[in-house]
Short mmCIF file of N, CA, C and O in Angstrom, two decimals:
data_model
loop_
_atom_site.label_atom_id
_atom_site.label_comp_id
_atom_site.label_asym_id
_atom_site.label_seq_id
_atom_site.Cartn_x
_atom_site.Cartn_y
_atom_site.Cartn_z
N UNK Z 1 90.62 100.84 63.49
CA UNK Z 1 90.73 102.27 63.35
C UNK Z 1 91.66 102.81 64.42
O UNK Z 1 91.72 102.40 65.58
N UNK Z 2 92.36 103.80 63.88
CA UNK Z 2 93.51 104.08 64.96
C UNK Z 2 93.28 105.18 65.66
O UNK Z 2 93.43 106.17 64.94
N UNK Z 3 92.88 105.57 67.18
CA UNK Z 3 92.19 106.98 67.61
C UNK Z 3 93.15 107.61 67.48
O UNK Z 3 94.21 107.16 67.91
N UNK Z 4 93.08 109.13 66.72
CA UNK Z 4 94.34 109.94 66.66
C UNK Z 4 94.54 111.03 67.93
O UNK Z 4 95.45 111.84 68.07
N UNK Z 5 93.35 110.78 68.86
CA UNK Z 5 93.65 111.65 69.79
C UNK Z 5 95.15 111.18 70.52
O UNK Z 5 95.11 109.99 70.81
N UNK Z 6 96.62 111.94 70.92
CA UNK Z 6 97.24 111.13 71.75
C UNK Z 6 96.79 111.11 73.23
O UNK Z 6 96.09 111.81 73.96
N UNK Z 7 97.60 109.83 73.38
CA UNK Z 7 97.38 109.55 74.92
C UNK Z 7 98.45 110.19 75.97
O UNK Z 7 99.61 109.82 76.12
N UNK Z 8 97.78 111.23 76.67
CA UNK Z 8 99.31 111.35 77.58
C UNK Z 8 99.75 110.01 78.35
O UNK Z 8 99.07 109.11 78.86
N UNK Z 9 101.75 110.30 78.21
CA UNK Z 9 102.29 109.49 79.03
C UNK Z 9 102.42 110.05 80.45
O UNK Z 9 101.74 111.00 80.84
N UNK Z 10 103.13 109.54 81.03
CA UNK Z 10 103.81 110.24 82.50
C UNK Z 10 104.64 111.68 82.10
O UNK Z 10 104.54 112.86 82.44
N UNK Z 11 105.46 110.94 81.26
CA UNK Z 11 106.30 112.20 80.58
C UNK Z 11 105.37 113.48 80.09
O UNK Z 11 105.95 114.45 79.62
N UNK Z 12 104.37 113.49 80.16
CA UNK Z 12 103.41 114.83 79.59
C UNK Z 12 102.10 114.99 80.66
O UNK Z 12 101.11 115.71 80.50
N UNK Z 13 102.41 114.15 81.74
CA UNK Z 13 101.30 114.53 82.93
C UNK Z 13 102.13 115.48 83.64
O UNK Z 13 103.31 115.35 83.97
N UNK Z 14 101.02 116.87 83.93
CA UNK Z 14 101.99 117.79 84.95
C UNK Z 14 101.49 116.89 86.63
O UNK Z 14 100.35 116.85 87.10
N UNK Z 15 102.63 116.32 87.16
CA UNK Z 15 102.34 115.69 88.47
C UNK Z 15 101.82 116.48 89.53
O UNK Z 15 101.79 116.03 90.67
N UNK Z 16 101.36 117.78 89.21
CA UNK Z 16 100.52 118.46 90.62
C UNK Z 16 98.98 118.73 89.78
O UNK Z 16 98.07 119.38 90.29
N UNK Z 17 98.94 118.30 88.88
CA UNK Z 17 97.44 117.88 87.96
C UNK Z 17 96.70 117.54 89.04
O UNK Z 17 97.25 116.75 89.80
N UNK Z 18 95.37 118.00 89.40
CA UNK Z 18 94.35 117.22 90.33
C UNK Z 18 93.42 116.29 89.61
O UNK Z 18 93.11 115.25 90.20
N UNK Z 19 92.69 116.63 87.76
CA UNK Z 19 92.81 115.93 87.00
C UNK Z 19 93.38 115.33 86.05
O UNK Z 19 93.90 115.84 85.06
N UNK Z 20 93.35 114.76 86.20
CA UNK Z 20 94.20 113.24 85.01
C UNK Z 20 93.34 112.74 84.33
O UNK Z 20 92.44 112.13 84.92
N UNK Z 21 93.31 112.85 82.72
CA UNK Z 21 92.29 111.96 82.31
C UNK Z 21 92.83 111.33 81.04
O UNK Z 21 93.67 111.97 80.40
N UNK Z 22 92.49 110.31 80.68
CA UNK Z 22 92.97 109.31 79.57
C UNK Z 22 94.62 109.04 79.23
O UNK Z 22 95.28 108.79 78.22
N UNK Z 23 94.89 109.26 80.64
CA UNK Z 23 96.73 109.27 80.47
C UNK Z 23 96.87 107.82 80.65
O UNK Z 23 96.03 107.12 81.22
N UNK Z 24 98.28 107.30 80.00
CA UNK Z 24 98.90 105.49 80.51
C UNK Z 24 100.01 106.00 80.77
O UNK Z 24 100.81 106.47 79.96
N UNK Z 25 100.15 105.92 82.23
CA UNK Z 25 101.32 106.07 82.98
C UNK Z 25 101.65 104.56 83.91
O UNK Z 25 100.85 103.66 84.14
N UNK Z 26 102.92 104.63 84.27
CA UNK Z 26 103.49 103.89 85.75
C UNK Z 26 103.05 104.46 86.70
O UNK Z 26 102.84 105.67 86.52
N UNK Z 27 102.83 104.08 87.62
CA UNK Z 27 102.59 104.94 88.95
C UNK Z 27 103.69 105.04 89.68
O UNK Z 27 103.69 105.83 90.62
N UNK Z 28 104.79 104.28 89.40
CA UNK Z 28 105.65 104.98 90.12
C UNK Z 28 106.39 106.36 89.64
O UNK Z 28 106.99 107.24 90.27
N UNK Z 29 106.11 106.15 88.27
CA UNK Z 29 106.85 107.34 87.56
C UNK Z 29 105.81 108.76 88.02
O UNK Z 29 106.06 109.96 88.04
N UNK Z 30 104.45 107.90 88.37
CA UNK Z 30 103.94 109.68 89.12
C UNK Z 30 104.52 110.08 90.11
O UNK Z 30 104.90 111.14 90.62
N UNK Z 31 104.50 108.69 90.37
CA UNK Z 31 105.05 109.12 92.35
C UNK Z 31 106.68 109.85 92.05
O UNK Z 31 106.85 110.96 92.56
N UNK Z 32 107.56 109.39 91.45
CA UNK Z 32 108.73 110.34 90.92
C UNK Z 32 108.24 111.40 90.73
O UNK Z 32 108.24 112.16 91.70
N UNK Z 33 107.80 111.77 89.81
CA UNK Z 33 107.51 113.51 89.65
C UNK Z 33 106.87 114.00 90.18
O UNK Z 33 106.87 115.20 89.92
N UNK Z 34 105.68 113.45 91.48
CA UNK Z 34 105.56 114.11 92.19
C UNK Z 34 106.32 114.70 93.34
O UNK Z 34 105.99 115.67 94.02
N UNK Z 35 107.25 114.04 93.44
CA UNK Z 35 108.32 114.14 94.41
C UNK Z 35 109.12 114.85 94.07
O UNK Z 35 109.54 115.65 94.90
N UNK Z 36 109.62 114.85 92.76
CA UNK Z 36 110.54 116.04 91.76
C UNK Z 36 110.04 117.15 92.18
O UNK Z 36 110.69 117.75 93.04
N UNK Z 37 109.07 117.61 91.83
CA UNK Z 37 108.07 118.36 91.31
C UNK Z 37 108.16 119.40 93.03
O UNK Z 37 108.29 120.62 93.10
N UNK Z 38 108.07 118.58 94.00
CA UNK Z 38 107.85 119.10 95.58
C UNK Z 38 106.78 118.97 95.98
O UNK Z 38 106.57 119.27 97.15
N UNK Z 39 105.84 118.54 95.26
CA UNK Z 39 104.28 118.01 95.82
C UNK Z 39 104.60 117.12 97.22
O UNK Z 39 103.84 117.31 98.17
N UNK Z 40 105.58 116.27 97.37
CA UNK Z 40 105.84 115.44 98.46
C UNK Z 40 105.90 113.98 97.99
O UNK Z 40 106.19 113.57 96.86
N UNK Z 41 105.48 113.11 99.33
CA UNK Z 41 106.11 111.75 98.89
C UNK Z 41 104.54 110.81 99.06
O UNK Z 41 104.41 109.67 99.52
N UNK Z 42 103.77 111.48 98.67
CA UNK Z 42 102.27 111.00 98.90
C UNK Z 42 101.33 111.77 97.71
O UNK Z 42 100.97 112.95 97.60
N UNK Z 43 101.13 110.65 96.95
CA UNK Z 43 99.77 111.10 95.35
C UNK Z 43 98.52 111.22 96.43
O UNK Z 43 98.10 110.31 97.15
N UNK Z 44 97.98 112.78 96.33
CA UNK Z 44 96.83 112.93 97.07
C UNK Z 44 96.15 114.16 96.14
O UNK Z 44 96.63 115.05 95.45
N UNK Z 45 94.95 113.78 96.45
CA UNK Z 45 94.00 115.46 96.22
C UNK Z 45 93.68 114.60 95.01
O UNK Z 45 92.91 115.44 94.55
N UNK Z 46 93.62 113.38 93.89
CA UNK Z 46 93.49 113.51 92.68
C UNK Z 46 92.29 113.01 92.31
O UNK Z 46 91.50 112.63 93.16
N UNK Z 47 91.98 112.95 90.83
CA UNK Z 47 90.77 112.39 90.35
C UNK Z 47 91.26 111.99 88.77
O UNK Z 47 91.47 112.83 87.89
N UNK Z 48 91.40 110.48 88.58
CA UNK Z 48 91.57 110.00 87.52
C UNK Z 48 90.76 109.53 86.72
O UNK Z 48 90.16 108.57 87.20
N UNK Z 49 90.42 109.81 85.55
CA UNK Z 49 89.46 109.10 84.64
C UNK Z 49 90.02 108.56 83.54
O UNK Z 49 90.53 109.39 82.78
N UNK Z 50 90.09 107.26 83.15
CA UNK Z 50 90.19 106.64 81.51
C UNK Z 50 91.69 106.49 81.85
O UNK Z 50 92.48 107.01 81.06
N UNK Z 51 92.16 105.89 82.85
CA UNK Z 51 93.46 106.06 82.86
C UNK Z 51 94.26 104.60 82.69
O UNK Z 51 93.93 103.52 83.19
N UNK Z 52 94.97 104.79 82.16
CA UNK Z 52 95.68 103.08 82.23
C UNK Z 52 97.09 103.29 83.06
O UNK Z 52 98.09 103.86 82.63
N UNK Z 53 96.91 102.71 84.35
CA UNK Z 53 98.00 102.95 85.17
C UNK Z 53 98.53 100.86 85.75
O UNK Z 53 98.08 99.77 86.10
N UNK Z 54 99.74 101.64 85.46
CA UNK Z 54 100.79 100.29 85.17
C UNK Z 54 101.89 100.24 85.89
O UNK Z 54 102.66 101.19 86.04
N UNK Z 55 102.07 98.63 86.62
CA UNK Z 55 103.21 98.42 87.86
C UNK Z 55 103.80 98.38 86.98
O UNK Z 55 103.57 98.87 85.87
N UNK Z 56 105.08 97.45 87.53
CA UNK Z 56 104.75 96.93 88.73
C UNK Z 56 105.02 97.46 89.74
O UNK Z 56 106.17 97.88 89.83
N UNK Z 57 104.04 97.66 90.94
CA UNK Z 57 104.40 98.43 91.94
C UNK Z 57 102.90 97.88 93.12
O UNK Z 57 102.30 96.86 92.80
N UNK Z 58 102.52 98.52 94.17
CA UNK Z 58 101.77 98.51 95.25
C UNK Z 58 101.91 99.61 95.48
O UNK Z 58 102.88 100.31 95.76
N UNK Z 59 100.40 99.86 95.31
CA UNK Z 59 99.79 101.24 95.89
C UNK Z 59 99.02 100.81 97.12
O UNK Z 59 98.26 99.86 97.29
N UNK Z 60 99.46 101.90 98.03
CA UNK Z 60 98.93 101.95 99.43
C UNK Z 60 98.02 102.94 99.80
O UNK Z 60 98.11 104.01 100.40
N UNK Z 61 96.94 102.19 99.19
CA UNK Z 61 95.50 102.90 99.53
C UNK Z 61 95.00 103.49 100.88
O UNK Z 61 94.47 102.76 101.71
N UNK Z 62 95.19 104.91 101.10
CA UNK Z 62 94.74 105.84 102.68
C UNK Z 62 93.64 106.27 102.41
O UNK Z 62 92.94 105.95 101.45
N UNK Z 63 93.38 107.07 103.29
CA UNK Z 63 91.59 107.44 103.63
C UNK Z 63 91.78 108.17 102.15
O UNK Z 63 92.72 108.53 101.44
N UNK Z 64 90.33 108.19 102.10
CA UNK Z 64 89.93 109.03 100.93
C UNK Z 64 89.75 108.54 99.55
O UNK Z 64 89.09 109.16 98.71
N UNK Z 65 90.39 107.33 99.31
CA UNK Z 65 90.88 106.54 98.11
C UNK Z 65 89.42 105.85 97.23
O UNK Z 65 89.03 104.71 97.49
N UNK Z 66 88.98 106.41 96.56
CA UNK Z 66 87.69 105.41 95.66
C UNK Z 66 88.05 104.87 94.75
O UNK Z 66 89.06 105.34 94.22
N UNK Z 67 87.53 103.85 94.22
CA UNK Z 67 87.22 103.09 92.98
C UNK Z 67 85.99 103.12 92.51
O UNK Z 67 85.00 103.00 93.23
N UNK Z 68 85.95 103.30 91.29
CA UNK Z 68 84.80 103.66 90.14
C UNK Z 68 84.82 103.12 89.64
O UNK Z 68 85.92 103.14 89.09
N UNK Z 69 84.05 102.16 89.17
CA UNK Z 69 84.17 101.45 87.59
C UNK Z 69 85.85 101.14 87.44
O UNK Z 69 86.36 101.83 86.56
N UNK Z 70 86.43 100.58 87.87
CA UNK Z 70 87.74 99.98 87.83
C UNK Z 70 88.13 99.01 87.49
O UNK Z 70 87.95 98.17 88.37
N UNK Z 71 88.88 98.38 86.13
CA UNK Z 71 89.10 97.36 85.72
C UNK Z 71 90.35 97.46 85.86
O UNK Z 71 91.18 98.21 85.34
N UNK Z 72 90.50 95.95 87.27
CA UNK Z 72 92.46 95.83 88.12
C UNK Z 72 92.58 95.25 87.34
O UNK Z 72 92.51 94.12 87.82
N UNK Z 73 92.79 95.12 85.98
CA UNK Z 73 93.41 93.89 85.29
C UNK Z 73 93.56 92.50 85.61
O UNK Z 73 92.95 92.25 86.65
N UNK Z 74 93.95 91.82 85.28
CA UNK Z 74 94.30 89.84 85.08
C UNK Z 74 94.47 90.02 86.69
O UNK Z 74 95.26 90.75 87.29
N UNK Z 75 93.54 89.19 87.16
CA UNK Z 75 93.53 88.92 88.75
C UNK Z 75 93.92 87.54 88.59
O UNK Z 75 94.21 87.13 89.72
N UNK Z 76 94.09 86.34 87.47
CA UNK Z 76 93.63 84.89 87.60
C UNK Z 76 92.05 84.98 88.53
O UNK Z 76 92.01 84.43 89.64
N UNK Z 77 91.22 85.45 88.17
CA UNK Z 77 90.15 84.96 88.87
C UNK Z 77 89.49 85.86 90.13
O UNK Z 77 88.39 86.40 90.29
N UNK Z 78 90.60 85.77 90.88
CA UNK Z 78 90.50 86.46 92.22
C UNK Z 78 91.17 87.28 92.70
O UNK Z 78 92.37 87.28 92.41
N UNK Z 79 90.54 88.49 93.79
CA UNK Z 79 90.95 90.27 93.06
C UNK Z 79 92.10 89.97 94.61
O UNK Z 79 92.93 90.75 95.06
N UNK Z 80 91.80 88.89 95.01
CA UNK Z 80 92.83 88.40 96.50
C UNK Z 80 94.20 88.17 95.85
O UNK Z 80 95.21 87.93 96.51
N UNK Z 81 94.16 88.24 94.44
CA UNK Z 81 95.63 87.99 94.08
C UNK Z 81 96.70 89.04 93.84
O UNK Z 81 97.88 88.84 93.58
N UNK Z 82 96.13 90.09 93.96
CA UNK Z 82 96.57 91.33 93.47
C UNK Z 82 96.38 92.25 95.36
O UNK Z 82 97.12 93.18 95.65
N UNK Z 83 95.70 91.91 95.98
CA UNK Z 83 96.04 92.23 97.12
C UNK Z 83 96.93 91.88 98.59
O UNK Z 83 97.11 90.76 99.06
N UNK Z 84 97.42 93.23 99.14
CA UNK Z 84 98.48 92.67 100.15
C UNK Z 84 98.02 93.50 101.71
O UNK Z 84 97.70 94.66 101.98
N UNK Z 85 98.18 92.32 102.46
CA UNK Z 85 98.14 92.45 103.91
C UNK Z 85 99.38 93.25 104.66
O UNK Z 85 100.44 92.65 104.86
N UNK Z 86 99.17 94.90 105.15
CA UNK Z 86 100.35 94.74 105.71
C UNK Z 86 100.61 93.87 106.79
O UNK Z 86 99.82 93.12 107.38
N UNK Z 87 102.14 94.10 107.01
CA UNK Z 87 102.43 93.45 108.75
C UNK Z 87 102.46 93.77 109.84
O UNK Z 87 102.38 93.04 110.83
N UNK Z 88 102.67 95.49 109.76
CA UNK Z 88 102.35 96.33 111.00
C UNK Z 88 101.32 97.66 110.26
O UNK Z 88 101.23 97.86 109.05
N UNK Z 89 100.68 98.38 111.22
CA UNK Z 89 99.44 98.86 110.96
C UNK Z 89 100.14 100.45 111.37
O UNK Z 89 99.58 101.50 111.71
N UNK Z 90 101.64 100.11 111.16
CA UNK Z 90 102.57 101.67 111.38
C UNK Z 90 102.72 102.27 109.79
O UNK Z 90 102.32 103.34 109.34
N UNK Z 91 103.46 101.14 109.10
CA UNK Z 91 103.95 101.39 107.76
C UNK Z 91 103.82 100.69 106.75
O UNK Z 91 103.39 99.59 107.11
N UNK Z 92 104.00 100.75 105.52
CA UNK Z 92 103.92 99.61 104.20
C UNK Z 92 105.37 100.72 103.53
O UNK Z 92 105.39 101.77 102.88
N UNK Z 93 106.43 99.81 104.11
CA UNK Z 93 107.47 100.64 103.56
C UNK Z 93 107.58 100.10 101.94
O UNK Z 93 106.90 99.12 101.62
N UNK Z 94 108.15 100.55 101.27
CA UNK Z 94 107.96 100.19 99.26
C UNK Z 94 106.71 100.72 98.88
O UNK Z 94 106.71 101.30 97.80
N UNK Z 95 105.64 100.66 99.50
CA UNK Z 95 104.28 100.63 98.62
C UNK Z 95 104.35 102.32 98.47
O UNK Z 95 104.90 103.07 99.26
N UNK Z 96 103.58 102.73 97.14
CA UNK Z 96 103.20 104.00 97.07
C UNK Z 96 102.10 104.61 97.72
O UNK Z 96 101.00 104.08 97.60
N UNK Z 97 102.24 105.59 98.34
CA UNK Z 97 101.20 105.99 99.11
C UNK Z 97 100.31 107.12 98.24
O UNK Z 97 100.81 108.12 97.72
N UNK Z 98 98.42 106.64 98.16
CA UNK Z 98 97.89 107.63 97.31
C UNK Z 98 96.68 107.82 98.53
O UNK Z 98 96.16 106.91 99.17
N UNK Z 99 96.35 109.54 98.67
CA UNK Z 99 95.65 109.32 100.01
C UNK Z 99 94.48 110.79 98.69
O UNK Z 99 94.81 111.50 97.74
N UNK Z 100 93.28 110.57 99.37
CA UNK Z 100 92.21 111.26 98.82
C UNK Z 100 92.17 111.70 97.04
O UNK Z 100 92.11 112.81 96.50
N UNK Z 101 92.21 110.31 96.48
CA UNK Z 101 92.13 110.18 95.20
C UNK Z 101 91.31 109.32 95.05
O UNK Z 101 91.16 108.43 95.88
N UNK Z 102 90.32 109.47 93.49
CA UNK Z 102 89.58 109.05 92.95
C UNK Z 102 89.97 108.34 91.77
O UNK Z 102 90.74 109.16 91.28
N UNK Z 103 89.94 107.16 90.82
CA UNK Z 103 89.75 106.17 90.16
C UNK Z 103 88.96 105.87 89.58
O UNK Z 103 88.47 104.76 89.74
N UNK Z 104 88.49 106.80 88.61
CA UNK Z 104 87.41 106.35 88.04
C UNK Z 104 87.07 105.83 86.10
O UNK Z 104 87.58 106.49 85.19
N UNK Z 105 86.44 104.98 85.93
CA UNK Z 105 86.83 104.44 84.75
C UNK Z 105 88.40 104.14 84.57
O UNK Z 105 88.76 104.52 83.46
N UNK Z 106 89.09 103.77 85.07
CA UNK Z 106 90.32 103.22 85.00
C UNK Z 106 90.72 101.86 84.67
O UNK Z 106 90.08 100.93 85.16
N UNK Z 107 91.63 101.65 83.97
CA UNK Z 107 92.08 100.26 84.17
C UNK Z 107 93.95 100.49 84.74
O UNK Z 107 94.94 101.18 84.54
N UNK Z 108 93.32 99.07 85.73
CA UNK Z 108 94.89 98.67 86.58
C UNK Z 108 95.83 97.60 85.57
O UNK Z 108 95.27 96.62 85.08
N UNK Z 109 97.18 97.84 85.30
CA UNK Z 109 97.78 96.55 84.69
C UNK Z 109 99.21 96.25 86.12
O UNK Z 109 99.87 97.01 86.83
N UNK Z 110 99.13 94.86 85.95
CA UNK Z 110 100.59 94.89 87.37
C UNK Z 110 100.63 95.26 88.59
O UNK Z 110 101.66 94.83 89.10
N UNK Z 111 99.83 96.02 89.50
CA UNK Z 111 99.30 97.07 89.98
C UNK Z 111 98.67 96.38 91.17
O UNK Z 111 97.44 96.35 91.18
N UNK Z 112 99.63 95.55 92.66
CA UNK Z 112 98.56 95.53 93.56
C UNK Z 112 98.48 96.96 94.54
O UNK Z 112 98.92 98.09 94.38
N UNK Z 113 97.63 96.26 95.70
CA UNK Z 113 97.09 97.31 96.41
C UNK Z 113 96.91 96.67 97.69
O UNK Z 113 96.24 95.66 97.92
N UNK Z 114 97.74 97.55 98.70
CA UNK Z 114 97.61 97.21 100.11
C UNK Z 114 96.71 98.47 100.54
O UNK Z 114 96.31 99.40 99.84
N UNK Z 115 96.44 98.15 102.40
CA UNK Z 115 95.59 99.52 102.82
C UNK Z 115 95.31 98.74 104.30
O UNK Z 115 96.05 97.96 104.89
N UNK Z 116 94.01 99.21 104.69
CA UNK Z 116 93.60 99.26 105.70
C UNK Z 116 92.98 97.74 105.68
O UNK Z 116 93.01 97.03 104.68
N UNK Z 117 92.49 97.40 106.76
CA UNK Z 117 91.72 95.75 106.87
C UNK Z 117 90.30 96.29 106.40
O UNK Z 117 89.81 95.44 105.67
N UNK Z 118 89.49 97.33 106.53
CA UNK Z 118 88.29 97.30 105.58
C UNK Z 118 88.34 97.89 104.51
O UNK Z 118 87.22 98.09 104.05
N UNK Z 119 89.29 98.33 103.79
CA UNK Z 119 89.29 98.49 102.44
C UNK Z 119 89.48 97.06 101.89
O UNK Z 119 88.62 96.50 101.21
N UNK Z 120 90.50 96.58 102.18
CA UNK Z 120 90.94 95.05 101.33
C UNK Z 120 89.38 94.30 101.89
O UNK Z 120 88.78 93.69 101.00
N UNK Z 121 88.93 94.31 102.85
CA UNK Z 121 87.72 93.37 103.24
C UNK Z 121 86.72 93.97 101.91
O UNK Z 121 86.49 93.21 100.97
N UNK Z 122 86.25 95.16 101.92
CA UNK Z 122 85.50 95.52 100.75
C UNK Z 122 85.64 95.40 99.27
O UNK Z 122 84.77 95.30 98.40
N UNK Z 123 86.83 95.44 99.20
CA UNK Z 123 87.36 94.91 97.96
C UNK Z 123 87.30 93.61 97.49
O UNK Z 123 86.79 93.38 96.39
N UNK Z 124 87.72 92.80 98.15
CA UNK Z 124 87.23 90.69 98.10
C UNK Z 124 85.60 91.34 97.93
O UNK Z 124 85.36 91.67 96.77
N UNK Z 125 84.78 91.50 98.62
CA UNK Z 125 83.51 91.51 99.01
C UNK Z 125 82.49 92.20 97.67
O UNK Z 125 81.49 91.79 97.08
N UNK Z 126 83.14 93.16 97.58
CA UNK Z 126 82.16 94.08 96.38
C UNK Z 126 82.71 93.99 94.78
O UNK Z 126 81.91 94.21 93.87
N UNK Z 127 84.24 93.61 94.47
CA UNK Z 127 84.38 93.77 93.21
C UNK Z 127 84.43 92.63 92.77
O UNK Z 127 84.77 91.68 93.48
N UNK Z 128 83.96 92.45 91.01
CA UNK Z 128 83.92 91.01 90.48
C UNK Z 128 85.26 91.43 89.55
O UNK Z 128 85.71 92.57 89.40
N UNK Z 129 85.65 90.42 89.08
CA UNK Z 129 86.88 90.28 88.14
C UNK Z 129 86.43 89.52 87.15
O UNK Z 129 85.75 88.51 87.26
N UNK Z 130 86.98 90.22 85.79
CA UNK Z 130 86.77 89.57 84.75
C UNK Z 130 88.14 89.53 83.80
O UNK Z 130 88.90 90.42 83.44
N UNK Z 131 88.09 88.28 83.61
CA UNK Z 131 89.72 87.61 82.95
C UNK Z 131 89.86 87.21 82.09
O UNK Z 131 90.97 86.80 81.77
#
C-alpha cells in the first residue's frame, strides 16, 4: 500500500523549523539552508520526529543533543562503526555541528557521529544495533 501522505524533502523543510517531523532529508543540505537562511553555521534549538536523515556526512554532537528511539542504520553489528574520535578537544573541522536538538523516532542512513568522550562512551554502552 502506498502512504499518500508526502514526505517532506530538504527542499520543503523551512530550515529555521524547530519542529521537523516525518521529513527525509541530507543533513548537510539542512546545514546549507540553515546557513542560507542566516540561522548560522550550527543546527540547534531542534526536535525531530519520524525523520529519515541521510549522509554521507558526521554530525558533531554538542551539549544538548538526545537520542530517542533512534534507528543509526547498518552499523555491521557495532554502533563503534559509525562513530568518530576527535583529535583535538578544540575542533571537528568537516563535521556538522547540531547543538540542543532532539532525535526522536528517527532513522540514521550514512550518518556518523563524533562529540564529546561521554557521549560516544554512552553510545557503545546503551544502544543495541540491529542489522
Amino acid at each position: 500500500m502506498i502512504d499518500p501522505t508526502p514526505t517532506p524533502t530538504s527542499r520543503e523543510i523551512d530550515p529555521r523549523a524547530t519542529e521537523i517531523s516525518g521529513g527525509h532529508f541530507a543533513l548537510f543540505d539542512l546545514y546549507r539552508a540553515n546557513i542560507q537562511s542566516g540561522a548560522g553555521a550550527i543546527i540547534e534549538g531542534r526536535t525531530f520526529t519520524d525523520c529519515f536523515i541521510e549522509g554521507p556526512a558526521v554530525m558533531l554532537a554538542l551539549e544538548g543533543v538526545h537520542f530517542e528511539s533512534v534507528n543509526f542504520g547498518p552499523t555491521g553489528g557495532d554502533l563503534r562503526n559509525m562513530l568518530f574520535r576527535p583529535m583535538s578537544q578544540q575542533m571537528a573541522i568537516g563535521a556538522i555541528p547540531v547543538r540542543n536538538c532532539t532525535f526522536r523516532n528517527c532513522q540514521f542512513h550514512t550518518l556518523g557521529i563524533t562529540g564529546g568522550e561521554g557521549l560516544l562512551t554512552m553510545l557503545v554502552d546503551q544502544v543495541t544495533t540491529v542489522d
